[in-house]
């Protein structure tokens, strides 16, 4: 029995009766069969299902070698990408890093920073300011090779590196990850002679964390990509089972059952800030996969206990159109106990000697019970520890459940046609050649 991700639905049981949940389980198993038959909608984007098995020792060796080469004599690596071309790496690096890694006096590996995930002038100007006083390299990632945000950031970083290290020096500090043949980034990489990695045709951005898109930045940050892939491979085998105890089936079934009852919002809850970007990654995965045809749970996230002091009131007593999914980590890495204080002015001596994780656990259990009492169904996922192996398992679990859940909802979980609308308007307003008429029409509405 694989216990890397334990699912507990007891705190949702009073909201969905057992008989109807069994029916939802059956629907989820059917959706899993459809997914694995590779005959469903979006079946040309199912390469992610087998990524943990196809990421062989040789592939990982190549990635580790490239990471080592890029890191030589470098203290900052800027990873340029947006959406699925950045969130997987960001999620894993943040989850596994020391919380104050940027302030540690000595680091064995370069600090990984991100760019091109927005077009803020302040953000990029301040990044360039920092790069002036550091030795930097860059990984530029774009599957299409034509996305505006990373393309703008890459222009800036490329210019900076070329001015600082010369064209030849800059070339050795840049790795491009893109389509094998198409797109402006592929053309540029070949023309400039950058080292490159390929994003497989059949893997969409938000499912690409186990390709070089996620693995190269993660390896640069010094994390064990072998263990990450091993965790994902174990979960791939576990979630292939066409049974009701498959955790991906259980999660997909429970969230669809709740959605059908009018619970339109899923709130992903964590109790460690290290999981903040895992939540951001999950939001993209589920939002972009399911939000179509005017359907789909709206995925949001909270960081507890911080957000109990901002969102806690709404969650306890606001509109009952939501449910929570708690991601819990059983064991923290560090050990820290609350000290005794002779004066006890804060009256906390009843906690003296207790570890912070014990307080956090009681906050978690207390919140879960309070929210259930307040009418909020709770699903709970637990991983034993926040390390590469269990994170690999958790991310793969969410991917598999997302494919199953999307098919249950009756949408194609592997496309994102709606993302184009804003791009067309932005190009039109920026006077991109070919968009003149649309630009004129839009300006009349502003
Ligand atoms: O999941 C997706 O497909 C998107 O989020 C893309 O990853 C994102 O739009 C970036 O696209 P690209 O990698 O083509 O620059």
Short mmCIF file of C-alpha atoms and ligand atoms in Angstrom, two decimals:
data_model
loop_
_atom_site.label_atom_id
_atom_site.label_comp_id
_atom_site.label_asym_id
_atom_site.label_seq_id
_atom_site.Cartn_x
_atom_site.Cartn_y
_atom_site.Cartn_z
CA UNK A 1 0.00 0.00 0.00
CA UNK A 2 1.51 3.35 -1.07
CA UNK A 3 1.06 5.87 1.74
CA UNK A 4 3.00 8.81 0.30
CA UNK A 5 -0.23 10.79 -0.03
CA UNK A 6 -2.91 9.74 2.46
CA UNK A 7 -6.42 10.97 1.75
CA UNK A 8 -8.98 11.37 4.52
CA UNK A 9 -12.57 12.19 3.59
CA UNK A 10 -14.12 11.80 7.06
CA UNK A 11 -14.64 15.54 7.51
CA UNK A 12 -16.73 15.63 4.33
CA UNK A 13 -18.84 12.57 5.21
CA UNK A 14 -21.66 14.54 6.83
CA UNK A 15 -22.03 16.59 3.62
CA UNK A 16 -22.07 13.79 1.01
CA UNK A 17 -23.87 10.57 1.84
CA UNK A 18 -21.99 7.31 1.38
CA UNK A 19 -24.29 5.95 -1.34
CA UNK A 20 -23.93 8.97 -3.58
CA UNK A 21 -20.17 9.09 -2.94
CA UNK A 22 -19.95 5.49 -4.17
CA UNK A 23 -21.63 6.59 -7.41
CA UNK A 24 -19.12 9.43 -7.77
CA UNK A 25 -16.30 6.92 -7.20
CA UNK A 26 -17.66 4.84 -10.04
CA UNK A 27 -17.74 7.89 -12.30
CA UNK A 28 -14.15 8.67 -11.30
CA UNK A 29 -12.99 5.14 -12.10
CA UNK A 30 -14.70 5.42 -15.51
CA UNK A 31 -12.94 8.74 -16.10
CA UNK A 32 -9.62 7.13 -15.16
CA UNK A 33 -10.28 4.32 -17.65
CA UNK A 34 -11.03 6.95 -20.32
CA UNK A 35 -7.86 8.87 -19.43
CA UNK A 36 -5.65 5.81 -19.61
CA UNK A 37 -7.30 4.54 -22.78
CA UNK A 38 -5.90 7.71 -24.34
CA UNK A 39 -9.06 8.10 -26.39
CA UNK A 40 -10.63 11.03 -24.52
CA UNK A 41 -10.54 14.77 -25.23
CA UNK A 42 -7.05 16.26 -25.45
CA UNK A 43 -5.47 12.83 -25.87
CA UNK A 44 -2.56 14.32 -27.80
CA UNK A 45 -1.44 15.95 -24.52
CA UNK A 46 -1.12 12.88 -22.30
CA UNK A 47 2.68 12.54 -22.37
CA UNK A 48 2.78 13.62 -18.71
CA UNK A 49 1.20 10.32 -17.58
CA UNK A 50 4.41 8.39 -18.29
CA UNK A 51 6.98 11.11 -17.62
CA UNK A 52 8.27 9.56 -14.38
CA UNK A 53 9.05 6.33 -16.28
CA UNK A 54 10.46 7.99 -19.38
CA UNK A 55 12.75 10.27 -17.37
CA UNK A 56 15.57 7.72 -17.45
CA UNK A 57 18.92 7.78 -15.63
CA UNK A 58 20.53 9.07 -18.83
CA UNK A 59 18.05 11.97 -19.11
CA UNK A 60 18.56 12.89 -15.45
CA UNK A 61 22.34 12.64 -15.85
CA UNK A 62 22.21 15.09 -18.75
CA UNK A 63 20.12 17.50 -16.68
CA UNK A 64 22.45 17.26 -13.66
CA UNK A 65 25.48 17.83 -15.88
CA UNK A 66 23.86 20.90 -17.45
CA UNK A 67 22.88 22.22 -14.01
CA UNK A 68 26.46 21.78 -12.76
CA UNK A 69 27.90 23.52 -15.82
CA UNK A 70 25.49 26.43 -15.61
CA UNK A 71 26.16 26.88 -11.88
CA UNK A 72 29.95 27.10 -12.19
CA UNK A 73 31.20 30.37 -10.77
CA UNK A 74 27.65 31.68 -10.66
CA UNK A 75 25.71 32.82 -7.60
CA UNK A 76 22.36 33.64 -9.24
CA UNK A 77 20.41 31.77 -11.88
CA UNK A 78 17.44 33.60 -13.34
CA UNK A 79 14.70 31.28 -14.59
CA UNK A 80 12.53 33.02 -17.19
CA UNK A 81 9.04 31.65 -17.86
CA UNK A 82 5.37 32.10 -17.06
CA UNK A 83 2.44 29.85 -16.12
CA UNK A 84 3.31 26.21 -16.58
CA UNK A 85 6.81 27.22 -17.65
CA UNK A 86 7.60 28.54 -14.17
CA UNK A 87 5.18 27.46 -11.46
CA UNK A 88 6.36 23.83 -11.13
CA UNK A 89 9.99 24.80 -10.56
CA UNK A 90 9.01 27.67 -8.29
CA UNK A 91 6.74 25.37 -6.23
CA UNK A 92 9.42 22.73 -5.70
CA UNK A 93 12.29 25.16 -5.07
CA UNK A 94 10.26 27.14 -2.51
CA UNK A 95 8.97 24.01 -0.78
CA UNK A 96 12.43 22.51 -0.36
CA UNK A 97 14.52 25.62 0.30
CA UNK A 98 15.52 27.10 3.62
CA UNK A 99 12.89 29.77 4.34
CA UNK A 100 15.58 32.48 4.34
CA UNK A 101 17.90 31.01 1.75
CA UNK A 102 18.68 34.40 0.19
CA UNK A 103 20.10 35.58 3.53
CA UNK A 104 22.24 32.54 4.34
CA UNK A 105 25.90 33.54 4.51
CA UNK A 106 27.02 30.60 2.41
CA UNK A 107 25.18 28.57 -0.18
CA UNK A 108 26.42 25.47 -1.99
CA UNK A 109 24.18 26.17 -4.96
CA UNK A 110 23.17 29.32 -6.83
CA UNK A 111 20.13 31.23 -5.70
CA UNK A 112 17.32 30.65 -8.19
CA UNK A 113 15.31 33.77 -9.07
CA UNK A 114 12.39 34.05 -11.47
CA UNK A 115 11.61 36.57 -14.20
CA UNK A 116 9.17 36.94 -17.08
CA UNK A 117 6.30 35.67 -14.91
CA UNK A 118 5.01 39.26 -15.02
CA UNK A 119 5.80 42.43 -16.98
CA UNK A 120 6.22 44.74 -14.03
CA UNK A 121 8.78 47.42 -14.83
CA UNK A 122 9.80 47.76 -11.17
CA UNK A 123 10.31 44.00 -10.79
CA UNK A 124 12.56 43.67 -13.82
CA UNK A 125 14.47 46.92 -13.28
CA UNK A 126 15.20 45.86 -9.70
CA UNK A 127 16.26 42.41 -10.85
CA UNK A 128 18.75 43.95 -13.31
CA UNK A 129 20.01 46.17 -10.48
CA UNK A 130 20.74 43.05 -8.43
CA UNK A 131 22.36 41.25 -11.37
CA UNK A 132 24.87 44.11 -11.67
CA UNK A 133 26.53 43.00 -8.45
CA UNK A 134 26.32 39.23 -8.95
CA UNK A 135 27.60 36.59 -11.30
CA UNK A 136 24.51 35.32 -13.08
CA UNK A 137 23.26 32.75 -15.56
CA UNK A 138 19.86 32.22 -17.12
CA UNK A 139 17.43 29.46 -18.07
CA UNK A 140 14.78 30.69 -20.50
CA UNK A 141 11.69 28.51 -20.84
CA UNK A 142 8.82 28.79 -23.30
CA UNK A 143 7.09 25.87 -24.96
CA UNK A 144 5.54 27.97 -27.71
CA UNK A 145 8.62 30.16 -27.82
CA UNK A 146 6.39 33.14 -28.53
CA UNK A 147 4.95 34.16 -25.14
CA UNK A 148 5.30 37.90 -24.62
CA UNK A 149 6.16 38.11 -20.91
CA UNK A 150 9.18 35.75 -20.94
CA UNK A 151 10.29 37.11 -24.34
CA UNK A 152 10.46 40.65 -22.89
CA UNK A 153 12.35 39.43 -19.81
CA UNK A 154 14.78 37.44 -21.94
CA UNK A 155 15.57 40.47 -24.11
CA UNK A 156 16.54 42.34 -20.95
CA UNK A 157 18.56 39.55 -19.33
CA UNK A 158 20.27 38.60 -22.60
CA UNK A 159 21.32 42.20 -23.14
CA UNK A 160 22.59 42.41 -19.57
CA UNK A 161 24.61 39.17 -19.88
CA UNK A 162 26.07 40.15 -23.26
CA UNK A 163 27.11 43.58 -22.04
CA UNK A 164 28.72 42.08 -18.95
CA UNK A 165 30.34 38.90 -20.31
CA UNK A 166 30.48 39.52 -24.08
CA UNK A 167 28.45 37.53 -26.60
CA UNK A 168 30.58 34.39 -26.24
CA UNK A 169 30.60 34.55 -22.44
CA UNK A 170 26.84 35.13 -22.31
CA UNK A 171 26.21 32.18 -24.59
CA UNK A 172 27.70 29.81 -22.02
CA UNK A 173 25.47 31.26 -19.33
CA UNK A 174 22.20 30.68 -21.15
CA UNK A 175 20.15 27.48 -21.51
CA UNK A 176 16.91 27.52 -23.50
CA UNK A 177 14.07 25.04 -22.93
CA UNK A 178 11.54 25.06 -25.73
CA UNK A 179 9.83 23.15 -28.52
CA UNK A 180 12.06 20.85 -30.56
CA UNK A 181 11.48 22.72 -33.82
CA UNK A 182 8.95 25.55 -33.61
CA UNK A 183 8.88 29.08 -32.18
CA UNK A 184 11.03 32.17 -31.94
CA UNK A 185 12.99 30.86 -28.94
CA UNK A 186 14.07 27.74 -30.87
CA UNK A 187 15.22 29.92 -33.78
CA UNK A 188 17.07 32.29 -31.45
CA UNK A 189 18.70 29.45 -29.48
CA UNK A 190 19.98 27.81 -32.64
CA UNK A 191 21.22 31.06 -34.10
CA UNK A 192 23.07 32.01 -30.89
CA UNK A 193 24.28 28.46 -30.13
CA UNK A 194 22.70 28.12 -26.67
CA UNK A 195 22.52 24.77 -24.93
CA UNK A 196 18.91 23.57 -25.21
CA UNK A 197 16.45 21.08 -23.79
CA UNK A 198 13.21 20.03 -25.44
CA UNK A 199 9.68 20.21 -24.03
CA UNK A 200 7.85 17.16 -25.40
CA UNK A 201 5.04 17.94 -27.88
CA UNK A 202 2.54 15.91 -25.88
CA UNK A 203 3.08 17.63 -22.52
CA UNK A 204 1.23 20.89 -21.78
CA UNK A 205 2.83 23.63 -19.68
CA UNK A 206 0.98 22.99 -16.42
CA UNK A 207 1.82 19.26 -16.62
CA UNK A 208 5.52 19.84 -17.37
CA UNK A 209 7.17 19.87 -13.94
CA UNK A 210 8.74 16.44 -14.55
CA UNK A 211 10.33 17.58 -17.85
CA UNK A 212 13.45 19.82 -18.10
CA UNK A 213 11.05 22.77 -17.49
CA UNK A 214 10.89 21.84 -13.82
CA UNK A 215 13.86 19.52 -13.43
CA UNK A 216 16.68 21.79 -14.66
CA UNK A 217 15.91 24.74 -12.32
CA UNK A 218 15.29 22.28 -9.46
CA UNK A 219 18.67 20.62 -10.08
CA UNK A 220 20.37 24.04 -10.26
CA UNK A 221 18.89 24.89 -6.85
CA UNK A 222 20.64 21.75 -5.53
CA UNK A 223 17.68 19.42 -5.06
CA UNK A 224 17.58 15.71 -5.75
CA UNK A 225 15.70 15.20 -9.01
CA UNK A 226 16.15 11.42 -8.77
CA UNK A 227 14.12 11.30 -5.56
CA UNK A 228 11.52 13.69 -7.01
CA UNK A 229 11.04 11.42 -10.04
CA UNK A 230 11.03 8.29 -7.86
CA UNK A 231 8.22 9.75 -5.75
CA UNK A 232 6.27 10.60 -8.90
CA UNK A 233 6.88 7.12 -10.36
CA UNK A 234 5.55 5.45 -7.20
CA UNK A 235 2.44 7.63 -7.34
CA UNK A 236 2.02 6.96 -11.09
CA UNK A 237 1.86 3.22 -10.36
CA UNK A 238 -0.44 3.71 -7.36
CA UNK A 239 -2.91 6.00 -9.15
CA UNK A 240 -3.17 3.67 -12.16
CA UNK A 241 -5.41 1.34 -10.12
CA UNK A 242 -9.02 1.30 -11.36
CA UNK A 243 -10.29 0.95 -7.81
CA UNK A 244 -12.21 3.08 -5.33
CA UNK A 245 -9.26 3.25 -2.93
CA UNK A 246 -7.04 4.94 -5.53
CA UNK A 247 -6.45 8.36 -3.85
CA UNK A 248 -6.71 10.23 -7.18
CA UNK A 249 -10.10 8.58 -7.76
CA UNK A 250 -11.20 9.45 -4.22
CA UNK A 251 -10.13 13.09 -4.49
CA UNK A 252 -11.67 13.58 -7.96
CA UNK A 253 -14.89 11.89 -6.79
CA UNK A 254 -15.20 13.96 -3.60
CA UNK A 255 -14.57 17.33 -5.27
CA UNK A 256 -17.05 16.58 -8.08
CA UNK A 257 -19.65 15.38 -5.56
CA UNK A 258 -19.30 18.62 -3.61
CA UNK A 259 -19.34 20.73 -6.79
CA UNK A 260 -22.59 19.06 -7.86
CA UNK A 261 -24.08 20.20 -4.52
CA UNK A 262 -23.27 23.84 -5.22
CA UNK A 263 -19.84 23.99 -3.59
CA UNK A 264 -18.32 26.07 -6.38
CA UNK A 265 -15.03 27.00 -4.71
CA UNK A 266 -12.22 24.76 -3.54
CA UNK A 267 -9.88 26.32 -1.02
CA UNK A 268 -6.48 24.62 -0.80
CA UNK A 269 -5.16 25.01 2.73
CA UNK A 270 -1.60 24.62 3.97
CA UNK A 271 0.01 25.07 7.37
CA UNK A 272 3.53 25.91 6.19
CA UNK A 273 4.56 28.88 4.04
CA UNK A 274 6.86 26.48 2.19
CA UNK A 275 3.74 25.18 0.42
CA UNK A 276 2.56 28.60 -0.78
CA UNK A 277 3.78 28.05 -4.33
CA UNK A 278 2.58 24.45 -4.43
CA UNK A 279 -0.83 26.04 -3.96
CA UNK A 280 -0.10 28.52 -6.79
CA UNK A 281 0.93 25.60 -9.01
CA UNK A 282 -2.24 23.68 -8.03
CA UNK A 283 -4.39 26.75 -8.77
CA UNK A 284 -3.05 26.89 -12.32
CA UNK A 285 -3.34 23.13 -12.78
CA UNK A 286 -7.00 22.98 -11.79
CA UNK A 287 -8.11 26.44 -12.91
CA UNK A 288 -6.68 26.17 -16.41
CA UNK A 289 -7.70 22.53 -16.80
CA UNK A 290 -11.29 22.73 -15.58
CA UNK A 291 -12.46 26.31 -16.04
CA UNK A 292 -14.19 26.01 -19.40
CA UNK A 293 -17.68 25.86 -20.94
CA UNK A 294 -18.81 27.99 -17.96
CA UNK A 295 -18.02 25.10 -15.63
CA UNK A 296 -15.39 24.20 -13.07
CA UNK A 297 -14.55 24.64 -9.41
CA UNK A 298 -12.83 27.96 -8.73
CA UNK A 299 -9.48 27.08 -7.10
CA UNK A 300 -8.21 29.41 -4.40
CA UNK A 301 -5.58 29.04 -1.72
CA UNK A 302 -4.87 30.11 1.83
CA UNK A 303 -1.78 29.88 4.04
CA UNK A 304 -2.75 29.02 7.60
CA UNK A 305 -2.45 29.98 10.30
CA UNK A 306 -1.58 33.42 8.74
CA UNK A 307 -4.79 33.63 6.72
CA UNK A 308 -6.97 32.52 9.63
CA UNK A 309 -6.45 36.12 10.71
CA UNK A 310 -7.68 37.48 7.40
CA UNK A 311 -9.89 34.86 5.73
CA UNK A 312 -10.86 32.89 8.85
CA UNK A 313 -14.02 34.88 9.48
CA UNK A 314 -15.36 34.30 5.96
CA UNK A 315 -14.46 30.64 5.99
CA UNK A 316 -16.20 30.13 9.33
CA UNK A 317 -19.37 32.15 8.69
CA UNK A 318 -19.52 33.42 5.09
CA UNK A 319 -21.48 32.01 2.17
CA UNK A 320 -21.48 28.19 2.13
CA UNK A 321 -20.45 27.76 -1.51
CA UNK A 322 -17.02 26.37 -0.76
CA UNK A 323 -15.11 23.46 0.66
CA UNK A 324 -11.53 23.10 1.86
CA UNK A 325 -8.79 20.64 0.95
CA UNK A 326 -6.06 20.62 3.57
CA UNK A 327 -2.53 19.60 2.56
CA UNK A 328 -0.80 18.53 5.74
CA UNK A 329 2.85 17.63 6.31
CA UNK A 330 3.21 15.07 9.12
CA UNK A 331 6.82 15.78 10.08
CA UNK A 332 8.70 19.09 9.96
CA UNK A 333 12.47 19.16 9.31
CA UNK A 334 13.51 21.39 12.18
CA UNK A 335 13.02 21.09 15.93
CA UNK A 336 12.05 24.13 17.95
CA UNK A 337 10.36 24.27 21.34
CA UNK A 338 8.66 27.18 23.09
CA UNK A 339 10.85 28.47 25.95
CA UNK A 340 9.77 28.84 29.58
CA UNK A 341 9.59 32.45 30.81
CA UNK A 342 9.91 33.20 34.53
CA UNK A 343 7.60 36.22 34.36
CA UNK A 344 5.00 34.58 32.14
CA UNK A 345 3.46 37.97 31.30
CA UNK A 346 2.11 36.55 28.04
CA UNK A 347 0.69 33.59 30.01
CA UNK A 348 2.17 31.12 27.60
CA UNK A 349 3.97 28.93 30.11
CA UNK A 350 1.34 26.24 29.59
CA UNK A 351 3.06 25.79 26.21
CA UNK A 352 6.62 25.81 27.56
CA UNK A 353 8.61 22.86 26.23
CA UNK A 354 6.07 22.11 23.50
CA UNK A 355 7.30 22.06 19.94
CA UNK A 356 5.87 24.57 17.47
CA UNK A 357 4.76 21.70 15.25
CA UNK A 358 2.50 20.48 18.06
CA UNK A 359 0.83 23.90 18.28
CA UNK A 360 0.52 23.97 14.49
CA UNK A 361 -1.05 20.50 14.48
CA UNK A 362 -3.61 21.49 17.12
CA UNK A 363 -4.36 24.66 15.13
CA UNK A 364 -4.95 22.42 12.11
CA UNK A 365 -7.21 19.96 13.88
CA UNK A 366 -9.08 22.69 15.75
CA UNK A 367 -9.65 24.65 12.54
CA UNK A 368 -10.85 21.60 10.66
CA UNK A 369 -13.44 20.83 13.34
CA UNK A 370 -14.54 24.47 13.62
CA UNK A 371 -14.94 24.80 9.85
CA UNK A 372 -16.89 21.53 9.61
CA UNK A 373 -19.14 22.79 12.42
CA UNK A 374 -19.53 26.02 10.45
CA UNK A 375 -20.75 24.05 7.41
CA UNK A 376 -17.54 23.69 5.37
CA UNK A 377 -16.73 20.18 4.13
CA UNK A 378 -13.05 19.34 4.55
CA UNK A 379 -10.93 16.93 2.51
CA UNK A 380 -7.51 16.17 3.96
CA UNK A 381 -4.33 15.07 2.22
CA UNK A 382 -1.25 14.17 4.24
CA UNK A 383 2.33 13.59 3.17
CA UNK A 384 4.87 12.24 5.68
CA UNK A 385 7.51 14.93 5.04
CA UNK A 386 8.33 17.83 2.75
CA UNK A 387 11.18 16.29 0.78
CA UNK A 388 11.83 15.55 -2.87
CA UNK A 389 10.29 12.07 -2.82
CA UNK A 390 7.00 13.05 -1.21
CA UNK A 391 6.72 16.28 -3.17
CA UNK A 392 7.16 14.31 -6.42
CA UNK A 393 4.37 12.00 -5.27
CA UNK A 394 2.08 14.90 -4.27
CA UNK A 395 2.50 16.79 -7.56
CA UNK A 396 1.90 13.67 -9.62
CA UNK A 397 -1.13 12.82 -7.47
CA UNK A 398 -2.64 16.24 -8.22
CA UNK A 399 -1.93 15.88 -11.95
CA UNK A 400 -3.58 12.48 -12.16
CA UNK A 401 -6.59 13.56 -10.13
CA UNK A 402 -6.89 16.65 -12.34
CA UNK A 403 -7.09 14.56 -15.53
CA UNK A 404 -9.72 12.31 -13.93
CA UNK A 405 -11.68 15.22 -12.50
CA UNK A 406 -11.71 17.15 -15.79
CA UNK A 407 -13.13 14.16 -17.65
CA UNK A 408 -15.78 13.74 -14.93
CA UNK A 409 -16.76 17.36 -15.48
CA UNK A 410 -17.04 16.79 -19.23
CA UNK A 411 -14.34 19.23 -20.34
CA UNK A 412 -11.02 18.83 -22.14
CA UNK A 413 -8.59 19.29 -19.23
CA UNK A 414 -5.58 19.63 -21.52
CA UNK A 415 -6.26 22.78 -23.53
CA UNK A 416 -6.54 26.46 -22.57
CA UNK A 417 -8.31 28.32 -25.39
CA UNK A 418 -9.48 31.08 -23.05
CA UNK A 419 -5.93 32.30 -22.37
CA UNK A 420 -5.74 33.80 -25.86
CA UNK A 421 -8.39 36.52 -25.38
CA UNK A 422 -6.28 38.84 -23.20
CA UNK A 423 -3.23 38.36 -25.43
CA UNK A 424 -5.12 39.53 -28.52
CA UNK A 425 -6.36 42.64 -26.71
CA UNK A 426 -2.90 43.39 -25.31
CA UNK A 427 -1.29 43.10 -28.76
CA UNK A 428 -4.02 45.27 -30.28
CA UNK A 429 -3.57 47.97 -27.63
CA UNK A 430 0.22 47.83 -28.12
CA UNK A 431 -0.21 48.34 -31.89
CA UNK A 432 1.27 44.99 -32.89
CA UNK A 433 1.27 44.82 -36.71
CA UNK A 434 -1.79 42.90 -37.89
CA UNK A 435 -3.95 43.97 -34.92
CA UNK A 436 -4.72 47.56 -36.07
CA UNK A 437 -8.50 47.22 -36.55
CA UNK A 438 -8.97 45.45 -33.24
CA UNK A 439 -6.84 48.10 -31.51
CA UNK A 440 -9.00 50.88 -32.91
CA UNK A 441 -12.20 49.14 -31.79
CA UNK A 442 -10.82 48.54 -28.29
CA UNK A 443 -9.60 52.12 -27.84
CA UNK A 444 -13.15 53.37 -28.48
CA UNK A 445 -14.29 51.33 -25.47
CA UNK A 446 -11.69 52.67 -23.05
O1 LIG B 1 -0.12 25.56 -18.91
C1 LIG B 1 0.07 26.22 -19.91
O2 LIG B 1 0.03 25.72 -21.04
C2 LIG B 1 0.38 27.69 -19.83
O3 LIG B 1 0.35 28.14 -18.53
C3 LIG B 1 1.76 27.97 -20.41
O4 LIG B 1 2.70 27.21 -19.70
C4 LIG B 1 2.11 29.45 -20.33
O5 LIG B 1 1.15 30.21 -20.99
C5 LIG B 1 3.47 29.69 -20.94
O6 LIG B 1 3.51 29.28 -22.25
P1 LIG B 1 4.87 29.04 -23.00
O7 LIG B 1 5.63 27.99 -22.30
O8 LIG B 1 4.47 28.64 -24.38
O9 LIG B 1 5.62 30.35 -22.98
#
